[in-house]
Coordinates of C-alpha atoms and ligand atoms in Angstrom, one line a residue:
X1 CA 128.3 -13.3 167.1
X2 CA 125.1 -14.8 166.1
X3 CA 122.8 -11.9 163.8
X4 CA 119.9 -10.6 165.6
X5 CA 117.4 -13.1 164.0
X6 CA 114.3 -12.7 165.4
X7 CA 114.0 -15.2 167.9
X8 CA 112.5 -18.5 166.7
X9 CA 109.2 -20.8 168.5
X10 CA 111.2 -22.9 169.9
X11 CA 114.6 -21.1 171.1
X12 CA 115.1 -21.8 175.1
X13 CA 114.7 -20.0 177.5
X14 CA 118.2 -19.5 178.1
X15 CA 118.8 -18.5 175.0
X16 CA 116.1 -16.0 175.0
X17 CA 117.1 -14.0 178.3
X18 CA 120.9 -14.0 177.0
X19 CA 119.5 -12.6 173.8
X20 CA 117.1 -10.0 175.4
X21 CA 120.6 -9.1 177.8
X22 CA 122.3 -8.1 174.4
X23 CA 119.3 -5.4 173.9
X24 CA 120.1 -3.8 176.9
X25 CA 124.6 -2.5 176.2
X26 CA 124.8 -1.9 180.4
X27 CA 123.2 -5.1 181.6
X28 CA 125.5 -6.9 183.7
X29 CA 123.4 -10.2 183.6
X30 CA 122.5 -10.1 187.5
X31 CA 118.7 -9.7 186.3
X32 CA 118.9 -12.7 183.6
X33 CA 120.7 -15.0 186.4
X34 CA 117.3 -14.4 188.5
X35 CA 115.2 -15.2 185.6
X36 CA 117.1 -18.7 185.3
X37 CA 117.0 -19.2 188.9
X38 CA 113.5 -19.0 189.1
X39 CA 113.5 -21.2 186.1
X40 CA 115.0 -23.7 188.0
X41 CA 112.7 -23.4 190.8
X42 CA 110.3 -23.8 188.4
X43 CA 111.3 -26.9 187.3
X44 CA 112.2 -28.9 190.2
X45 CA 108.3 -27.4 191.9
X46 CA 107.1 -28.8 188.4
X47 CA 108.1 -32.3 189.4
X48 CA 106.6 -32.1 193.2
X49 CA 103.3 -30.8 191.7
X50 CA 103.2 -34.0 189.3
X51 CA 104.8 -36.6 191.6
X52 CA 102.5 -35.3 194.9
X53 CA 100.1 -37.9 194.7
X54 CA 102.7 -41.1 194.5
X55 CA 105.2 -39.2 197.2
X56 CA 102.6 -38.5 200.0
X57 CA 103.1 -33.9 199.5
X58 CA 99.4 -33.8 198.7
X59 CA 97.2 -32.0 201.6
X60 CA 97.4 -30.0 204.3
X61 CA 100.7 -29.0 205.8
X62 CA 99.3 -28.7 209.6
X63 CA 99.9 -25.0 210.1
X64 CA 98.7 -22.0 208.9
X65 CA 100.0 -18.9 207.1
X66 CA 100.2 -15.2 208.4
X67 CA 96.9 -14.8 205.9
X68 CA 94.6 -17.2 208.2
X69 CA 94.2 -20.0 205.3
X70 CA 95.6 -23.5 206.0
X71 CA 99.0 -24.4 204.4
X72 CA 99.1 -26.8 202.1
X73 CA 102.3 -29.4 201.9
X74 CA 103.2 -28.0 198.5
X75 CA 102.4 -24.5 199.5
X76 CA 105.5 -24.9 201.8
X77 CA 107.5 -27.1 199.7
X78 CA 107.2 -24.5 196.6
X79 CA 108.2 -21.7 199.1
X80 CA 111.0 -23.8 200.5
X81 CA 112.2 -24.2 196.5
X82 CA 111.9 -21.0 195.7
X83 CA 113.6 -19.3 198.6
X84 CA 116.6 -22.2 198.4
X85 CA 116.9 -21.2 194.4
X86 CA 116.8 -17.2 195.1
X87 CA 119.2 -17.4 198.1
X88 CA 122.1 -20.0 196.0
X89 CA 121.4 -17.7 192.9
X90 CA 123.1 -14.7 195.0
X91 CA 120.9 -12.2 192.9
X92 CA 118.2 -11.3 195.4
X93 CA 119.0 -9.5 199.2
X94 CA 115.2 -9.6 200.1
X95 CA 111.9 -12.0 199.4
X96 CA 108.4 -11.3 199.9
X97 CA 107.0 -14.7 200.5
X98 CA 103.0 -15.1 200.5
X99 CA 103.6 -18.2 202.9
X100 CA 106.0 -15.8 205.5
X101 CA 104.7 -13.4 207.8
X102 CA 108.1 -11.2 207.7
X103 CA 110.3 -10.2 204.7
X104 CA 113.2 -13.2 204.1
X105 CA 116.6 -11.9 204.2
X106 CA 118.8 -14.3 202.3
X107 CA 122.1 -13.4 203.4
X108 CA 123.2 -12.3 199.9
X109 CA 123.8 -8.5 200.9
X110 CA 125.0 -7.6 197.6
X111 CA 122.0 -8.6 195.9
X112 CA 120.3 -6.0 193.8
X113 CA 116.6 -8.0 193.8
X114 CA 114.1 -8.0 196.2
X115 CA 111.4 -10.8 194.6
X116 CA 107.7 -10.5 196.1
X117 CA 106.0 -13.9 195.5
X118 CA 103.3 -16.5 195.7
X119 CA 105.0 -19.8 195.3
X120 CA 101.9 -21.4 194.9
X121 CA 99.0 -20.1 193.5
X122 CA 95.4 -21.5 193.8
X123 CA 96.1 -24.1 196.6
X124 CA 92.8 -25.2 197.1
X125 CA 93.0 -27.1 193.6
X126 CA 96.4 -29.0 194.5
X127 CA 95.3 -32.4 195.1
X128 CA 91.7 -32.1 192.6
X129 CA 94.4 -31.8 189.8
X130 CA 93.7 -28.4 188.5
X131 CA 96.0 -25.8 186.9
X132 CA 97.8 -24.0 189.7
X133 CA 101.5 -21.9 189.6
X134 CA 103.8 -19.3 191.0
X135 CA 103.8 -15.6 191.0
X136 CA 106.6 -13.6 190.7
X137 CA 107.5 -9.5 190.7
X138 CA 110.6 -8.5 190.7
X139 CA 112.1 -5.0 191.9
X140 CA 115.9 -3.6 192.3
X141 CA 116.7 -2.6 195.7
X142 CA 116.6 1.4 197.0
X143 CA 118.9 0.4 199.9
X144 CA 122.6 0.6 200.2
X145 CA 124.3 -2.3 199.4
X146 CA 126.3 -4.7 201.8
X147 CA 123.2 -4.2 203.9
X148 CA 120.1 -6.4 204.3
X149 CA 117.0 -4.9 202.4
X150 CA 114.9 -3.2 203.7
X151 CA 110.4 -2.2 204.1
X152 CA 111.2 0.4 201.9
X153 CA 112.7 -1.9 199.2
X154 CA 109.5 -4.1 199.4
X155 CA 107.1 -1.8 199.6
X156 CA 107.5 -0.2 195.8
X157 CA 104.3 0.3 193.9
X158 CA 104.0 -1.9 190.9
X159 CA 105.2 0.5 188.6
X160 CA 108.4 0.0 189.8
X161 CA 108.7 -3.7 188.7
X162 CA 111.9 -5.1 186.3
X163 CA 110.4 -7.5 185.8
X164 CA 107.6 -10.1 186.7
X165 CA 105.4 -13.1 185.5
X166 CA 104.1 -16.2 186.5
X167 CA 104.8 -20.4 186.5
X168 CA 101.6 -22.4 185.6
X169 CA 101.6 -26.1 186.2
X170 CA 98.6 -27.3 184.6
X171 CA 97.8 -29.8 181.4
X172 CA 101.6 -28.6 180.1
X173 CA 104.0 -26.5 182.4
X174 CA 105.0 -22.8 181.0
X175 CA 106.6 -20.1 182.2
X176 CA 105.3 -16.5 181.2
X177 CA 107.2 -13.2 181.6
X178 CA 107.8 -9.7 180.9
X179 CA 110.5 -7.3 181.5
X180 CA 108.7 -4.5 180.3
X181 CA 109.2 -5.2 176.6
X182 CA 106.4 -7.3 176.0
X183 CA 105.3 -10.4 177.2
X184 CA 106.5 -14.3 176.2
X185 CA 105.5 -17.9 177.3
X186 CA 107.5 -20.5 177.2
X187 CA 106.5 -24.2 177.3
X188 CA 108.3 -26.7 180.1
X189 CA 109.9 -29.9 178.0
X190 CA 110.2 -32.1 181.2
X191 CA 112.4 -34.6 179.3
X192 CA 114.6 -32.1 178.2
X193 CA 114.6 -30.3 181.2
X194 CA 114.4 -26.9 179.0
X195 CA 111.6 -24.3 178.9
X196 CA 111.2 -23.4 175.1
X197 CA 109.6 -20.5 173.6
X198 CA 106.0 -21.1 172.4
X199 CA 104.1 -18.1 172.9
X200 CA 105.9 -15.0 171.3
X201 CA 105.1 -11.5 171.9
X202 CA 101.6 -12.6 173.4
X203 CA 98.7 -9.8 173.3
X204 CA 95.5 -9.9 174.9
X205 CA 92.4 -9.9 172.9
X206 CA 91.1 -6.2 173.4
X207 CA 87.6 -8.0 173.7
X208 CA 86.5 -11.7 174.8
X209 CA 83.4 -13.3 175.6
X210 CA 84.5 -15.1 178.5
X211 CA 83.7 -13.6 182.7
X212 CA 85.5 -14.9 186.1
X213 CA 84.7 -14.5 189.1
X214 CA 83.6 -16.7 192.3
X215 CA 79.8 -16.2 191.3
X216 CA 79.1 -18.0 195.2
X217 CA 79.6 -14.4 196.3
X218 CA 77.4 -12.6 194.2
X219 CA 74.9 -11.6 197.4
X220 CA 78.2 -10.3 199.1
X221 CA 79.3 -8.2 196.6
X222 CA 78.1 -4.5 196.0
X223 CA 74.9 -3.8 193.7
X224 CA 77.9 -2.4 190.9
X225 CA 79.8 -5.5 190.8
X226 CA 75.8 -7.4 190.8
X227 CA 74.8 -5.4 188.2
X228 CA 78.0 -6.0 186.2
X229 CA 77.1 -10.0 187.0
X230 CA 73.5 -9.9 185.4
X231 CA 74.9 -7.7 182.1
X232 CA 77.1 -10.7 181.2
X233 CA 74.6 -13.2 181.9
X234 CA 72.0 -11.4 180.3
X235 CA 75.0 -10.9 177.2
X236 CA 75.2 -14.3 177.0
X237 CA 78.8 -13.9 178.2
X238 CA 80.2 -18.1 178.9
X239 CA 81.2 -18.7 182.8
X240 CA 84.7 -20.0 183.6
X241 CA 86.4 -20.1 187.2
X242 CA 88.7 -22.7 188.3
X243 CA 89.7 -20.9 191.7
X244 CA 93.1 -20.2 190.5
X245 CA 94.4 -17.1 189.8
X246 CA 97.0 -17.8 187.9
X247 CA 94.6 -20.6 185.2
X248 CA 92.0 -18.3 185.1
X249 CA 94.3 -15.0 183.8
X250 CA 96.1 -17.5 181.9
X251 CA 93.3 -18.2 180.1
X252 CA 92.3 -14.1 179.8
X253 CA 95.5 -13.6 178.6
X254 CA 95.3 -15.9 175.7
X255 CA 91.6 -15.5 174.6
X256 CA 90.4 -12.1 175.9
X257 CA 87.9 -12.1 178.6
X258 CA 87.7 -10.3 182.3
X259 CA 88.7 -11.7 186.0
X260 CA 87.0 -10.3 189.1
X261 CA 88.1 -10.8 192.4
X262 CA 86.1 -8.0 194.1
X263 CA 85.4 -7.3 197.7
X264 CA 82.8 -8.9 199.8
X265 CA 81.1 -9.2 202.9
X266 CA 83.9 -11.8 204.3
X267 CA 86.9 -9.9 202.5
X268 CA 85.8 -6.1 202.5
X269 CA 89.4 -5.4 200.9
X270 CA 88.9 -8.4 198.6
X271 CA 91.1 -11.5 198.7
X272 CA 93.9 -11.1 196.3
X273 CA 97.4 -9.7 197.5
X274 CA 98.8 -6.5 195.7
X275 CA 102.5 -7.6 196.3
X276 CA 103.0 -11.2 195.3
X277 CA 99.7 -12.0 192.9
X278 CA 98.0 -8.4 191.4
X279 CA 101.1 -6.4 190.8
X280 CA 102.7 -9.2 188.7
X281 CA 99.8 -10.2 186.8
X282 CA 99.2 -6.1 186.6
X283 CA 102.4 -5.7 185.1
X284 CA 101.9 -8.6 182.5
X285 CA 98.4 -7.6 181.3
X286 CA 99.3 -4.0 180.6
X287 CA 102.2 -5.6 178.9
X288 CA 100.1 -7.0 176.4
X289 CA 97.3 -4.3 175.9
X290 CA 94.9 -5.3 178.9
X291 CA 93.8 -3.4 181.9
X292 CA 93.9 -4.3 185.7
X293 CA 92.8 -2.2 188.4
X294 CA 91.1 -2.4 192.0
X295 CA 88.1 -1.2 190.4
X296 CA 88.6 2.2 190.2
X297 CA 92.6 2.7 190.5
X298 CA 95.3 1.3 188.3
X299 CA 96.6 -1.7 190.6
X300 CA 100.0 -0.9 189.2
X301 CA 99.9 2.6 190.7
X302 CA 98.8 2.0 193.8
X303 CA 101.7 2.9 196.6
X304 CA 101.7 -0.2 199.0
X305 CA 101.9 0.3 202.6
X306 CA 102.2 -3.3 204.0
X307 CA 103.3 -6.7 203.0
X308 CA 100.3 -8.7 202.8
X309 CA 97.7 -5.9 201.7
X310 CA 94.5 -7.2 199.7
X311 CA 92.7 -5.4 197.4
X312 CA 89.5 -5.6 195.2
X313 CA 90.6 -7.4 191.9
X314 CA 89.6 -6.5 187.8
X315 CA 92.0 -7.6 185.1
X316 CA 91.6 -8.6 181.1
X317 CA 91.0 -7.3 177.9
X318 CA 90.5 -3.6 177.8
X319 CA 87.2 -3.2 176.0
X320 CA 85.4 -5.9 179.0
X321 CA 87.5 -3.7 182.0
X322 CA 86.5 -0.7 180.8
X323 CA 82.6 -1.8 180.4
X324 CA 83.0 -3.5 183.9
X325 CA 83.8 0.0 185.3
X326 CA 81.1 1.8 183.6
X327 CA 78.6 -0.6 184.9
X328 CA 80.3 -1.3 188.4
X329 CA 80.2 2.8 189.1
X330 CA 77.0 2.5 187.6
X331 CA 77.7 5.1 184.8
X332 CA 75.6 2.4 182.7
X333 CA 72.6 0.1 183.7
X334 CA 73.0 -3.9 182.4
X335 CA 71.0 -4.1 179.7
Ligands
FBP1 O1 88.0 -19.8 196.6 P1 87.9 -18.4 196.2 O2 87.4 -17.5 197.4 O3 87.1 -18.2 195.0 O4 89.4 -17.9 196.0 C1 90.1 -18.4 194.9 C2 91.3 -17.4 194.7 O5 92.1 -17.5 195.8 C3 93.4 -18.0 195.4 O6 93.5 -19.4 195.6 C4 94.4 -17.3 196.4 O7 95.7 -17.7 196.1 P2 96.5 -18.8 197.0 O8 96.0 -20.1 196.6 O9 97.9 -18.5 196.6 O10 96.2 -18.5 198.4 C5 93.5 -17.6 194.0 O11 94.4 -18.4 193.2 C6 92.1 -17.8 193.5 O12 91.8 -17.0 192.4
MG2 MG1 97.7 -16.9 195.2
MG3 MG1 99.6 -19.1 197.3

C-alpha cells in the first residue's frame, strides 16, 4: 500500500478521490463513483462547450425552462450529459435538474444520491465565449431504498450536503470540490483526458478588493444594498462581473472579493436558485473560510421548501460579507 504522502500538484483526480476514500475506514466507494461520474460528464460537456461553434449547438434551444428564461442548445445538451452519466453511474436514485420542472427519477432505486444541479451555469455567455460551468450538491437519500426518491430527499437544507462543487469551462477547464474536508481544484488536461490536481487545499482571501454584482440594477435594489454600492465605489473597490456565477465566484474564491446577487424590482426573491447554484457554492466557500448568506441568513441553513426557490445572493471573503451586512442593514453609513 502506497504511504499516505501528501498528495502531490499534479496527482489525478482519480487518484485523489480513491485516496480521500482511504480517510474515511466505512466508505464503500458509492460516493467516489459519483464524483468520477460527474467527472466524466464533465469532460465529454467540456468538448461540446469548445466544439459549439464548428458543430452548430450554439444558441437557443427553442423552448423554455420551468424558470421562464429561454433554453439554450447547450443548456439542454449539458443536462442531457449529465443525467445520462448519473443514471449509467447507478449511484444516484433522484436529480434536481435546473433545466426540469419535476425531480428526475433515474431508475436506479438503490441509489443512495440525490444530485441537485445546474448543468450549465451562466447561459447567456455561451456563444460570446465567456467562462461558464456546472453546479453540483450532492445529498444521501432519507428514503427507503428499492424506492424512487422522494420531495423530502430533495428538499434538505444545505447543511446536509456530502458533498458539492462546481465544473468551469473557461480559458482552461477545472473541476473544484469539497466533501466537507476542504476544498481542491483540479485542472482538465484535454489530451490526456485526466483532471489533475492544481489547486490544493484552496482558501479564500479573508479580504479582497474586488465587488460583483449586476450594477444595471442598482435603482432596483434596496437603499442597503445602494448604499453598500457607493461604499465600494467610493473605496476604490475594482468592478468585475462576467454574468456567470460560477466565473465570477471562481474568481472570489481565488483572490478574495464579494458577489451579490440581491433582490430587485424584477426578481423580489432575487435570481439565484438555493438548490442547484447557492447551496453548492455555500458549501464550498465556508469550506475555505468565506461567508455566503441571503443577506441576513446563512444560505446553508436555510430549510428549502420547493425545487426551484430563489433567494437574495452574498458570498466571498469574510471580512467584505461581513462589511456588506453592516452596511446593507445599515448598522454603518458608506463612507
Ligand atoms: O444577467 P444577470 O441578471 O446579471 O444574471 C446573471 C446571473 O444569472 C445566471 O446566468 C443564472 O444562471 P443560469 O445561466 O444557469 O440560468 C448566473 O450564472 C449569473 O450570475
Ligand atoms: Mg446558473
Ligand atoms: Mg443554468
Amino acid at each position: 500500500m502506497e504511504s499516505k504522502l501528501a498528495l502531490q500538484v499534479g496527482t489525478t483526480l482519480d487518484r485523489f478521490i480513491m485516496r480521500k476514500q482511504e480517510d474515511f475506514p466505512f466508505a464503500t466507494g458509492e460516493l467516489s463513483q459519483l464524483l468520477r461520474d460527474i467527472a466524466l460528464a464533465a469532460k465529454i460537456v467540456n468538448r461540446e462547450v469548445n466544439h459549439a461553434g464548428l458543430i452548430g449547438i450554439g444558441g437557443a434551444y427553442g423552448a423554455q425552462n420551468v424558470q421562464g428564461e429561454d433554453q439554450q442548445k447547450l443548456d439542454v445538451i449539458a443536462n442531457i450529459r449529465f443525467i445520462r452519466a448519473l443514471r449509467n453511474g447507478g449511484e444516484v436514485c433522484t436529480i434536481i435538474s435546473e433545466e426540469d420542472d419535476e425531480m428526475i427519477q433515474t431508475g436506479n432505486c438503490k441509489g443512495k444520491y440525490i444530485v441537485a444541479m445546474d448543468p450549465l451555469d451562466g447561459s447567456s455567455n455561451i456563444d460570446v465565449n465567456v467562462s461558464i460551468g456546472t453546479i453540483f450538491s450532492i445529498y444521501r437519500r432519507l428514503s427507503a431504498f428499492g424506492e424512487d426518491g422522494v420531495m423530502n430527499d430533495c428538499l434538505q437544507p444545505g447543511t446536509q450536503q456530502v458533498a458539492a462543487g462546481y465544473v468551469i469551462y473557461g480559458p482552461s477547464t477545472m473541476m473544484v470540490y469539497t466533501t466537507g474536508n476542504g476544498v481542491n481544484g483540479f485542472t482538465y488536461e484535454a489530451s490526456l483526458g485526466e483532471f489533475y490536481l492544481s489547486h490544493q487545499n484552496i482558501r479564500i482571501p479573508e479580504n479582497g478588493n474586488i465587488y460583483s454584482c449586476n450594477d444595471g440594477n442598482y435603482w432596483q435594489f434596496d437603499e442597503g444594498t445602494r448604499a453598500y454600492l457607493d461604499y465600494c465605489r467610493k473605496a476604490s473597490m475594482t468592478a468585475r462581473y462576467t454574468g456567470s456565477l460560477v466565473g465570477d465566484f471562481h474568481r472570489s474564491l481565488l483572490k478574495g472579493g464579494i458577489y451579490l446577487y440581491p433582490a430587485t424590482g424584477k426578481a423580489p426573491n432575487g435570481k439565484l436558485r438555493l438548490l442547484y447554484e447557492c447551496n453548492a457554492l455555500a458549501f464550498i466557500a465556508e469550506q475555505a473560510g468565506g461567508i455566503a448568506t441571503d443577506g441576513k441568513k446563512r444560505v446553508l441553513e436555510i430549510q428549502p421548501t420547493e425545487l426551484h426557490q430563489r433567494l437574495p445572493f452574498i458570498i466571498g471573503s469574510k471580512n467584505m460579507v461581513e462589511k456588506a451586512h453592516t452596511i446593507i442593514q445599515g448598522q454603518a453609513v458608506a463612507v
